[in-house]
mmCIF file of C-alpha atoms in Angstrom:
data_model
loop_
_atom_site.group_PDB
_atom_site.id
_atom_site.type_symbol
_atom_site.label_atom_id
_atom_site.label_comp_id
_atom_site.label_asym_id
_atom_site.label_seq_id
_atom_site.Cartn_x
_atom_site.Cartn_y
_atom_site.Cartn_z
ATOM 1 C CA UNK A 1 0.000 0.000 0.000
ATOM 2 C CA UNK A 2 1.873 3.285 -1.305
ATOM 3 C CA UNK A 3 2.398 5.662 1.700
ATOM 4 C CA UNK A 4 0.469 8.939 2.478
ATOM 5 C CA UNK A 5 3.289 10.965 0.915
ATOM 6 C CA UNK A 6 3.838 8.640 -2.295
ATOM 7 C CA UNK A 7 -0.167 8.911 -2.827
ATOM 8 C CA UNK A 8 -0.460 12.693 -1.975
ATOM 9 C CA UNK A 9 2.743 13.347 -4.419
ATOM 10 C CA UNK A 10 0.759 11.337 -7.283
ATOM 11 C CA UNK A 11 -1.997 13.471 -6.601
ATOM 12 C CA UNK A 12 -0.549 16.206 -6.802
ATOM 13 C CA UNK A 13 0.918 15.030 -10.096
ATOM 14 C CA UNK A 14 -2.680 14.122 -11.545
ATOM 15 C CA UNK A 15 -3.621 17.797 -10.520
ATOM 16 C CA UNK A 16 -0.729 19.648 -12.263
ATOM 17 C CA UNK A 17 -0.776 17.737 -15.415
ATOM 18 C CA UNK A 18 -4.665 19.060 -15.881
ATOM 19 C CA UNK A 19 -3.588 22.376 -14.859
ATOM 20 C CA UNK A 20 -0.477 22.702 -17.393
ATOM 21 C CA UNK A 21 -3.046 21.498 -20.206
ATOM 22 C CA UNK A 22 -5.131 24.280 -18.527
ATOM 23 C CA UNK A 23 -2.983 27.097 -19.180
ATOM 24 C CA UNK A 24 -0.852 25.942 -22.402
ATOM 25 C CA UNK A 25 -0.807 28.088 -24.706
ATOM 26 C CA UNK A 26 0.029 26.021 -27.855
ATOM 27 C CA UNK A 27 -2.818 26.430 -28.895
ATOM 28 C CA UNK A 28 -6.427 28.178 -28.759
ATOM 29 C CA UNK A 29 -8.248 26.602 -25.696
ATOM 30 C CA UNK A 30 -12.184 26.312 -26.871
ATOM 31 C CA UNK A 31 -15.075 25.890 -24.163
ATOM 32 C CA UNK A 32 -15.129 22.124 -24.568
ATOM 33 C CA UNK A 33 -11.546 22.161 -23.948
ATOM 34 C CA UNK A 34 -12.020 24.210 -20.702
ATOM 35 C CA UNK A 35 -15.559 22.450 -19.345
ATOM 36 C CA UNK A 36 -13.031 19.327 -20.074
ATOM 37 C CA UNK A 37 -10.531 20.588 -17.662
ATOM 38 C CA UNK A 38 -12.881 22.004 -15.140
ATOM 39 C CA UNK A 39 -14.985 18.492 -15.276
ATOM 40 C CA UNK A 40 -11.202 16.333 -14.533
ATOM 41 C CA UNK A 41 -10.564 18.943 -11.699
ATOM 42 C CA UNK A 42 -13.912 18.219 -10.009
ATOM 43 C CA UNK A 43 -13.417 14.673 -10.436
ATOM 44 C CA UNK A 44 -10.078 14.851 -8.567
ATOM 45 C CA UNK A 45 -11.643 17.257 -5.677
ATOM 46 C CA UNK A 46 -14.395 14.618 -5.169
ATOM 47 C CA UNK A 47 -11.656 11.267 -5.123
ATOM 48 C CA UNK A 48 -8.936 12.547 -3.526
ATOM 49 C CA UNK A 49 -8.887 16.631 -2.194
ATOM 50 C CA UNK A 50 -6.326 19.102 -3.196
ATOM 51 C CA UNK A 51 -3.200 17.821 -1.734
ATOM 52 C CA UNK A 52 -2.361 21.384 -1.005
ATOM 53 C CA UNK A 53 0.404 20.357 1.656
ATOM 54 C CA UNK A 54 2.547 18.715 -1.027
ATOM 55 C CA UNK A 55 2.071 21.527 -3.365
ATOM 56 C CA UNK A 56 0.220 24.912 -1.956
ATOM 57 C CA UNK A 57 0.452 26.862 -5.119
ATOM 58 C CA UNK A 58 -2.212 24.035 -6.306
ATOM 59 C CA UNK A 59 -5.080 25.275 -4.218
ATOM 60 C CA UNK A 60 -5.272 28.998 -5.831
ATOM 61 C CA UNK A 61 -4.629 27.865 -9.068
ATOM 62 C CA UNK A 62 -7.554 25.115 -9.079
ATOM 63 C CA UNK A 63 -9.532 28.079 -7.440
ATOM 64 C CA UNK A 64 -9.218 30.464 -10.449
ATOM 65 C CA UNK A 65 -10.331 28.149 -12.945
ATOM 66 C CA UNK A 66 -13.418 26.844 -10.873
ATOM 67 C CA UNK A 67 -14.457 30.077 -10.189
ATOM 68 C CA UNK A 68 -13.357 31.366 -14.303
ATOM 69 C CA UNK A 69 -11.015 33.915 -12.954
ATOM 70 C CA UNK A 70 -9.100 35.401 -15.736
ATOM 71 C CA UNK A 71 -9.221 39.081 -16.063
ATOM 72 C CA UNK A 72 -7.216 40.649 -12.916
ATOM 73 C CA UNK A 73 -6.020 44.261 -13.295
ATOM 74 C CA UNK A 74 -4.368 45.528 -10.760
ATOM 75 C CA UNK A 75 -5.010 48.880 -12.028
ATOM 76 C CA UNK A 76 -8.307 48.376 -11.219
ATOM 77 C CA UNK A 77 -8.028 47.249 -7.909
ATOM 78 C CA UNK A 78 -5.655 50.077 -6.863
ATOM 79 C CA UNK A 79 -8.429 52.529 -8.495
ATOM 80 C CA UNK A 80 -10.693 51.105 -5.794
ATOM 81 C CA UNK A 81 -8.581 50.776 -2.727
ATOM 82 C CA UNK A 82 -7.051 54.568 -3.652
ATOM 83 C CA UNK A 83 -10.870 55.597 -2.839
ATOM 84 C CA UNK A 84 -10.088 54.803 0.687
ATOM 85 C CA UNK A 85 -12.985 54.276 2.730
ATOM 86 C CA UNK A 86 -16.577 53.153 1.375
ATOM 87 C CA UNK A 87 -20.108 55.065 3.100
ATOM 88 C CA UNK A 88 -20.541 51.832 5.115
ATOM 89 C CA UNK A 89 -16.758 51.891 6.664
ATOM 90 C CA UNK A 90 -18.161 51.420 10.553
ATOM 91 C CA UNK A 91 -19.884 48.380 9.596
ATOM 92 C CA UNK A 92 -17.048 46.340 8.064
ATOM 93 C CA UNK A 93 -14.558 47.325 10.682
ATOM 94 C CA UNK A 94 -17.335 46.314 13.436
ATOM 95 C CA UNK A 95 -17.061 42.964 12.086
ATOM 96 C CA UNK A 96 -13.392 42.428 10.606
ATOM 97 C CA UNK A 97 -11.562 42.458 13.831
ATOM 98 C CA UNK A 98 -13.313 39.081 14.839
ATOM 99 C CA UNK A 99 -13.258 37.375 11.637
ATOM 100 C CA UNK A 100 -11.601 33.775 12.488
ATOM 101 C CA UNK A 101 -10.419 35.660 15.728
ATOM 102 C CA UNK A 102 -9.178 32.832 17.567
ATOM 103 C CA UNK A 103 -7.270 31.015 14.252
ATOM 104 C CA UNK A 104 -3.752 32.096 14.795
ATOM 105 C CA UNK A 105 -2.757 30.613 11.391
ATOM 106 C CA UNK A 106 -5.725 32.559 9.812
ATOM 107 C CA UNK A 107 -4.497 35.669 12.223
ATOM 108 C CA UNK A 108 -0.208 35.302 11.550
ATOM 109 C CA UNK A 109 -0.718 35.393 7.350
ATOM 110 C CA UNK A 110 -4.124 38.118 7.104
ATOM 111 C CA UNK A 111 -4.209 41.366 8.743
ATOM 112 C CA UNK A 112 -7.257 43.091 9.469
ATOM 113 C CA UNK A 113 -6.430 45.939 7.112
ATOM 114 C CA UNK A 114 -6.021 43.781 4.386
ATOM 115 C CA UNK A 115 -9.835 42.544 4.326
ATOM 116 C CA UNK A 116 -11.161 45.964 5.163
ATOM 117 C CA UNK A 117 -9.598 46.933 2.137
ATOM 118 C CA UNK A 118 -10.704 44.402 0.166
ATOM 119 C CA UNK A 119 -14.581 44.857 1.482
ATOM 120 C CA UNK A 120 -13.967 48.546 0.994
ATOM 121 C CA UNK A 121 -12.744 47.750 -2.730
ATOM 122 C CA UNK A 122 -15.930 45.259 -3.475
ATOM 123 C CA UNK A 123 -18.316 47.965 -2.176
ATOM 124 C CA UNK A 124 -16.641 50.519 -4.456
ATOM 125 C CA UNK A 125 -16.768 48.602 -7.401
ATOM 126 C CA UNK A 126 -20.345 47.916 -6.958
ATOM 127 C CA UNK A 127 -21.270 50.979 -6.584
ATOM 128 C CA UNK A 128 -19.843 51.869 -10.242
ATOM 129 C CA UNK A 129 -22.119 48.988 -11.243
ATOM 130 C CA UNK A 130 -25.262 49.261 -9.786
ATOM 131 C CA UNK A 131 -27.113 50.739 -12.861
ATOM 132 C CA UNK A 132 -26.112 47.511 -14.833
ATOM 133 C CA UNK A 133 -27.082 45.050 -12.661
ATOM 134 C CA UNK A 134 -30.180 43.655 -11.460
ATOM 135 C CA UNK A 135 -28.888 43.257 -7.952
ATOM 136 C CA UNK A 136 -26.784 45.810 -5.829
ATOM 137 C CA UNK A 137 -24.366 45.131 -3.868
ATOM 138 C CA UNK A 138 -22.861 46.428 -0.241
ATOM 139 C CA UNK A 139 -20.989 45.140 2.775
ATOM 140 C CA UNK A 140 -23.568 42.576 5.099
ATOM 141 C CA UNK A 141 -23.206 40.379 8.147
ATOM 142 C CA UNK A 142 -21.290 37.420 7.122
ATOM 143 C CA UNK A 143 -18.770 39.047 3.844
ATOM 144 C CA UNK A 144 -15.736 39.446 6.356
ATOM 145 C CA UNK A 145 -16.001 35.461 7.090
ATOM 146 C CA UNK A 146 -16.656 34.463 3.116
ATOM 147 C CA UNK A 147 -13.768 37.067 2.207
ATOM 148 C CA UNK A 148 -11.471 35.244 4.666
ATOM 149 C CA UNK A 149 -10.669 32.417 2.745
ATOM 150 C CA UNK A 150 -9.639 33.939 -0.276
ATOM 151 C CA UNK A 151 -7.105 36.051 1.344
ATOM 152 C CA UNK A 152 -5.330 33.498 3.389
ATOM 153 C CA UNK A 153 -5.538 31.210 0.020
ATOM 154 C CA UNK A 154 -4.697 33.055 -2.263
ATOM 155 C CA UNK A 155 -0.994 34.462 -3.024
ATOM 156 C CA UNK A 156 -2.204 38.465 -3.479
ATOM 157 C CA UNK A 157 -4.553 40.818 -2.390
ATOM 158 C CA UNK A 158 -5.809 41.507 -5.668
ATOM 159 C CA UNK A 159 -6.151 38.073 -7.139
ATOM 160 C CA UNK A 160 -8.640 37.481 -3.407
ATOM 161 C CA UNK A 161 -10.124 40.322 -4.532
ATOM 162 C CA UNK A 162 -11.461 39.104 -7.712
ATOM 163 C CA UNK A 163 -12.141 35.830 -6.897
ATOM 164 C CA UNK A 164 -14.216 37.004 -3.899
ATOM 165 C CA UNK A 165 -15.911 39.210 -6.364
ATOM 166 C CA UNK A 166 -16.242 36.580 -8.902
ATOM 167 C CA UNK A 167 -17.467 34.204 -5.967
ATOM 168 C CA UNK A 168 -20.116 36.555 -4.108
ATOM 169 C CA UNK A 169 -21.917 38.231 -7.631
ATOM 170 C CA UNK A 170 -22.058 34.992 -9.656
ATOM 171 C CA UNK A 171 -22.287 31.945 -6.784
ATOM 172 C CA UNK A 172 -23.881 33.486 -3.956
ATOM 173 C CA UNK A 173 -25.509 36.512 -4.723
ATOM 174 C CA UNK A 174 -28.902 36.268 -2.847
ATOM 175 C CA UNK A 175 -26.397 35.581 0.404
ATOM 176 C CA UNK A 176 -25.162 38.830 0.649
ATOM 177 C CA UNK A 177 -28.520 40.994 0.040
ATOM 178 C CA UNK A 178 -29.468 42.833 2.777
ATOM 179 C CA UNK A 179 -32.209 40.392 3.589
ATOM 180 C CA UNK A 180 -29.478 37.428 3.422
ATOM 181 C CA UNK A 181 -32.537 36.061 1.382
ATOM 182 C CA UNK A 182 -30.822 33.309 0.332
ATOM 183 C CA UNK A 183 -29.613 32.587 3.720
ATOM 184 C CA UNK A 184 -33.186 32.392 4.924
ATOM 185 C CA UNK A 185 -33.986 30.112 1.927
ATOM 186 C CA UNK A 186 -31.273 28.033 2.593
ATOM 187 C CA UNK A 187 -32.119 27.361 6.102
ATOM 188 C CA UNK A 188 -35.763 26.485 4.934
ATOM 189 C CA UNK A 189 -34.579 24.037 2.409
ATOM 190 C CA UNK A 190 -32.333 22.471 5.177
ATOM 191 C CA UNK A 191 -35.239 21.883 7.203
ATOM 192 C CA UNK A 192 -37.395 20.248 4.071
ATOM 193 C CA UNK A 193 -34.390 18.156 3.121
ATOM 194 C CA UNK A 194 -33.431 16.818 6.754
ATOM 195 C CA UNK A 195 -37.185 15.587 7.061
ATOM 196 C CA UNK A 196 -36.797 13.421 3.811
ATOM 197 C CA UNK A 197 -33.783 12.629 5.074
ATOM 198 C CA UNK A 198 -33.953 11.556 8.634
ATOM 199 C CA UNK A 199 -37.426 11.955 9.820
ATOM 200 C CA UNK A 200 -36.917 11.045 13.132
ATOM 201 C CA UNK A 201 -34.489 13.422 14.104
ATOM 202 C CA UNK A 202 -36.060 16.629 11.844
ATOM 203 C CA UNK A 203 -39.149 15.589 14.353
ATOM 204 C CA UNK A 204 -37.068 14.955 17.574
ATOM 205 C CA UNK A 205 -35.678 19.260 16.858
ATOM 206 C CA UNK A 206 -38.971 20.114 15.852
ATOM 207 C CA UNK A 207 -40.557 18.502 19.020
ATOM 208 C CA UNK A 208 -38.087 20.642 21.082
ATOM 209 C CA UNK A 209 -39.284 23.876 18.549
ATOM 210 C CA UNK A 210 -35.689 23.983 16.735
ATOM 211 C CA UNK A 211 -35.831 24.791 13.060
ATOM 212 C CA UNK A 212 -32.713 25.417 11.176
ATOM 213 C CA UNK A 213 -33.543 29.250 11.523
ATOM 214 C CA UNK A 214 -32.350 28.283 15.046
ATOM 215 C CA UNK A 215 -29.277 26.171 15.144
ATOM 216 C CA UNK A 216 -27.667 26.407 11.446
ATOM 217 C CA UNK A 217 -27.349 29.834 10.527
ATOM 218 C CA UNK A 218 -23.922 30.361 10.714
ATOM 219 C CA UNK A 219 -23.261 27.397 8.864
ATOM 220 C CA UNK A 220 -25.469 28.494 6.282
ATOM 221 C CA UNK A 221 -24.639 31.949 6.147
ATOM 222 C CA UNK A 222 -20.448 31.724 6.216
ATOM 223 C CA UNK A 223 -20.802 28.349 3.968
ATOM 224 C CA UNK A 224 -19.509 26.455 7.110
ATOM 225 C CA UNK A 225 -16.360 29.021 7.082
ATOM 226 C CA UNK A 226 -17.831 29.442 10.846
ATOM 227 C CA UNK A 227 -16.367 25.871 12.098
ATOM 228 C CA UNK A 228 -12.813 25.667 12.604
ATOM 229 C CA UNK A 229 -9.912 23.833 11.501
ATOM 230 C CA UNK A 230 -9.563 26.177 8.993
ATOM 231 C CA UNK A 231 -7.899 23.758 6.867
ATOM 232 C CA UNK A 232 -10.802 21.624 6.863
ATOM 233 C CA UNK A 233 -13.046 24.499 5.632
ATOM 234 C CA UNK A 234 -10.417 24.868 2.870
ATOM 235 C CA UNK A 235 -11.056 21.536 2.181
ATOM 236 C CA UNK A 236 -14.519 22.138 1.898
ATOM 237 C CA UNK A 237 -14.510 24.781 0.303
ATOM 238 C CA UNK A 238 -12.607 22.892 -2.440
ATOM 239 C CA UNK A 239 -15.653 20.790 -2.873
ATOM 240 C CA UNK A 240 -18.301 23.521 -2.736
ATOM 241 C CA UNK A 241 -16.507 25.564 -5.734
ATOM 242 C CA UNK A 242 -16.155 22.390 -7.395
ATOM 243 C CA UNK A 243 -19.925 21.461 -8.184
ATOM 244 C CA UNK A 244 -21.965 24.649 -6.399
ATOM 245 C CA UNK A 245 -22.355 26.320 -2.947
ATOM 246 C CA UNK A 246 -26.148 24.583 -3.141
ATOM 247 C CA UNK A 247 -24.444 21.731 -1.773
ATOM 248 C CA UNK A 248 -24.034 23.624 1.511
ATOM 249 C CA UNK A 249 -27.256 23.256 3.323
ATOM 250 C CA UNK A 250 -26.199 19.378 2.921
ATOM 251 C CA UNK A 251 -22.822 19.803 4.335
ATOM 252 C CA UNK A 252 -24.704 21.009 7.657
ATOM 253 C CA UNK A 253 -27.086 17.848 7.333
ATOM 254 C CA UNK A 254 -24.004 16.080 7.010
ATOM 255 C CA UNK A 255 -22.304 17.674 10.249
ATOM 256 C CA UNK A 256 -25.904 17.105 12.072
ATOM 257 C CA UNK A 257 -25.845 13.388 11.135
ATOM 258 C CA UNK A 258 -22.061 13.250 12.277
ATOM 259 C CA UNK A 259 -23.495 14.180 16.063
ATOM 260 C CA UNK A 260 -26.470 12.879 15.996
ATOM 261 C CA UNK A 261 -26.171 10.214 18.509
ATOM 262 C CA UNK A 262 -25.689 13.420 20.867
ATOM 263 C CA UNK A 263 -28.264 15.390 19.886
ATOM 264 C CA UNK A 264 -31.138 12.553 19.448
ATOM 265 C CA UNK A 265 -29.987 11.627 23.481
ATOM 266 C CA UNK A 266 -30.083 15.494 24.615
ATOM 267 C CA UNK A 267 -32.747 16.701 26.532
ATOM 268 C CA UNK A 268 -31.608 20.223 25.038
ATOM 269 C CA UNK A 269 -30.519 19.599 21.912
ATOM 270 C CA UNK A 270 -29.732 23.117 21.319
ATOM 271 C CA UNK A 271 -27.267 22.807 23.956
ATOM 272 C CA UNK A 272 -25.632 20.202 21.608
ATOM 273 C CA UNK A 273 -26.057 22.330 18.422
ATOM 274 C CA UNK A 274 -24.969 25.773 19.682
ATOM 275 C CA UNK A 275 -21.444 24.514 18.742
ATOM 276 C CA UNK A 276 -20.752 22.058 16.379
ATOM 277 C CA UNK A 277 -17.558 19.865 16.608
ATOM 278 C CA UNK A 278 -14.945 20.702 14.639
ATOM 279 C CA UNK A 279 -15.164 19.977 11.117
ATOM 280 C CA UNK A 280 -14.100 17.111 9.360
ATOM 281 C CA UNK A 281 -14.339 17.658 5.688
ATOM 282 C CA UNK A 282 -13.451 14.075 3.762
ATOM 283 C CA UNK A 283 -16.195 13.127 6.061
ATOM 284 C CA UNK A 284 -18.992 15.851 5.313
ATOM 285 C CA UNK A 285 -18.146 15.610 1.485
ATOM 286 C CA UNK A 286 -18.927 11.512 1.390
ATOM 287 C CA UNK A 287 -22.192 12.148 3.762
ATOM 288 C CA UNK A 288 -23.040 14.709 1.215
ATOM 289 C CA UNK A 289 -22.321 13.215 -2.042
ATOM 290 C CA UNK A 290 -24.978 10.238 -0.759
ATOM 291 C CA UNK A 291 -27.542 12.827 0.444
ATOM 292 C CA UNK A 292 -27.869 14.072 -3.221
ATOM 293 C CA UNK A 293 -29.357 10.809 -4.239
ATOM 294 C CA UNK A 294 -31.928 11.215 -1.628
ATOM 295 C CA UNK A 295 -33.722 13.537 -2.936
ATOM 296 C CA UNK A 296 -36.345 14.264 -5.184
ATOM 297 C CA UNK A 297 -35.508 15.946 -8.295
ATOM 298 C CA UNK A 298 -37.941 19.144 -8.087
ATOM 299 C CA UNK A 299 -36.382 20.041 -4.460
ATOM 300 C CA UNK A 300 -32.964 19.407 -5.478
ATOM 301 C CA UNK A 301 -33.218 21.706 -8.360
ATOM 302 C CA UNK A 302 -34.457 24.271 -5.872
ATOM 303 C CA UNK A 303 -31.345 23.638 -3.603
ATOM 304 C CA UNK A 304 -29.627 24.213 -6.444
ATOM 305 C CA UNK A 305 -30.915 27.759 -7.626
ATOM 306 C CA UNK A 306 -31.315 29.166 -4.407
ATOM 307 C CA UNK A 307 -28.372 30.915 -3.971
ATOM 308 C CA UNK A 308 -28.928 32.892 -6.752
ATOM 309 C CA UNK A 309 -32.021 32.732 -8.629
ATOM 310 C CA UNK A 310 -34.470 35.727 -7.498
ATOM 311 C CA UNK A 311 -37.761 34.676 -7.294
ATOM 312 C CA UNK A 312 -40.292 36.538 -9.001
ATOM 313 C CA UNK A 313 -43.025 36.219 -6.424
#
């Protein structure tokens, strides 16, 4: 059996031999060719994870393509953060002082100043959009902890900067309304899917008056960035780029189902769910990956659009 190293170098291997296709230049790459690339990567995600230890440049590289990354201008960027302070400064710098506040790793390689400058920088640049786009963007509850990742990930301010952009506007964008509306659909669609799934706890909570509105929504709302290691959220993370931050509201099943020997013998469950262990990522991605086939088609497709889809109600 080859040792963790051997099978973590091969990895690695299988990863950078996709990504150098990726980015040759021999010749014209056409949409096949890239949905070709993008469909290996998720493939390798799913099997094995990033094997970011043995190589760490692989994790923002992979990034970049999920998220179709490709026009960074640093000219831009500066224009924004030479703006200095956006009209809702108080309210980011309320919250970035705390984000990931007791990760030292997080806190030793991303200074506070460097996310309020990139949340200043998003705000700006939607402001100069706003009158193209059918939804506005500002700073809310929640952006410092979904920023977070990309800055300790990736190897520049600016290239977090437009993958958090890229990220928030195109994957998540009913998150991050001022209603969180897709926060609050999210943690209704986590309550319909957990009774299909396991009826008998979804009744147990709801016997002791706990919806997900309750007990899951800082899961929902930082996409599980909320439970430490951060590593593991990386790992996650990986995964929810990979095939859609839907899959989210399952990853919280999946944590629920990982303690639910404690919470089905609590008195208080809530006592149980106010903190959730610490995550374990290989774990929550299988668990996951099997809840998909669980459910019906017409409530998986609205997992699927509601992080972004506005409803027309």
């Amino acid at each position: 059996m080859p040792s963790s190293s051997a099978a973590s170098s091969s990895s690695a291997h299988s990863f950078n031999k996709i990504l150098n296709v990726h980015k040759s230049s021999s010749r014209p790459r056409n949409a096949t060719d890239v949905e070709e690339s993008i469909k290996k990567l998720r493939r390798l995600i799913l099997v094995d994870g990033i094997p970011s230890k043995a190589n760490p440049s692989l994790r923002p590289r992979i990034w970049k393509i999920l998220l179709r990354v490709h026009d960074i201008s640093a000219e831009t960027f500066l224009e924004y953060v030479g703006r200095g302070p956006c009209e809702v400064k108080e309210k980011i710098r309320n919250d970035t002082f705390r984000t990931l506040a007791t990760d030292t790793g997080f806190k030793e390689r991303v200074r506070e100043d460097m996310l309020v400058r990139l949340l200043d920088a998003f705000v700006w640049r939607n402001h100069d959009r706003q009158e193209s786009h059918q939804l506005g963007f500002t700073y809310v509850q929640g952006m410092n902890v979904l920023a977070a990742p990309f800055l300790y990930t990736m190897p520049s301010e600016l290239e977090a900067f437009f993958c958090f952009a890229k990220f928030i506007e195109e994957s998540c964008p009913l998150y991050v309304q001022p209603t969180l509306e897709g926060v609050h659909r999210g943690l209704k669609l986590l309550d319909r899917c957990l009774k299909i799934v396991d009826p008998e706890m979804y009744g147990y909570l709801r016997s002791k008056n706990l919806s997900a509105e309750l007990y899951a929504f800082p899961s929902i709302l930082t996409l599980c960035a909320c439970t430490p290691p951060l590593d593991e959220v990386l790992q996650l993370w990986d995964f929810l780029l990979a095939f859609g931050v839907h899959l989210n509201v399952l990853c919280v099943i999946a944590q629920l189902l990982l303690m639910r020997e404690a919470v089905m013998e609590s008195s208080s469950p809530m006592r149980v769910l106010r903190t959730f262990p610490p995550l374990q990522a290989r774990d929550v991605i299988g668990i996951t990956v099997t809840l998909v086939r669980d459910l019906p088609a017409d409530l998986y497709d609205e997992l699927v659009r509601h992080p972004y889809e506005v409803s027309h109600r």
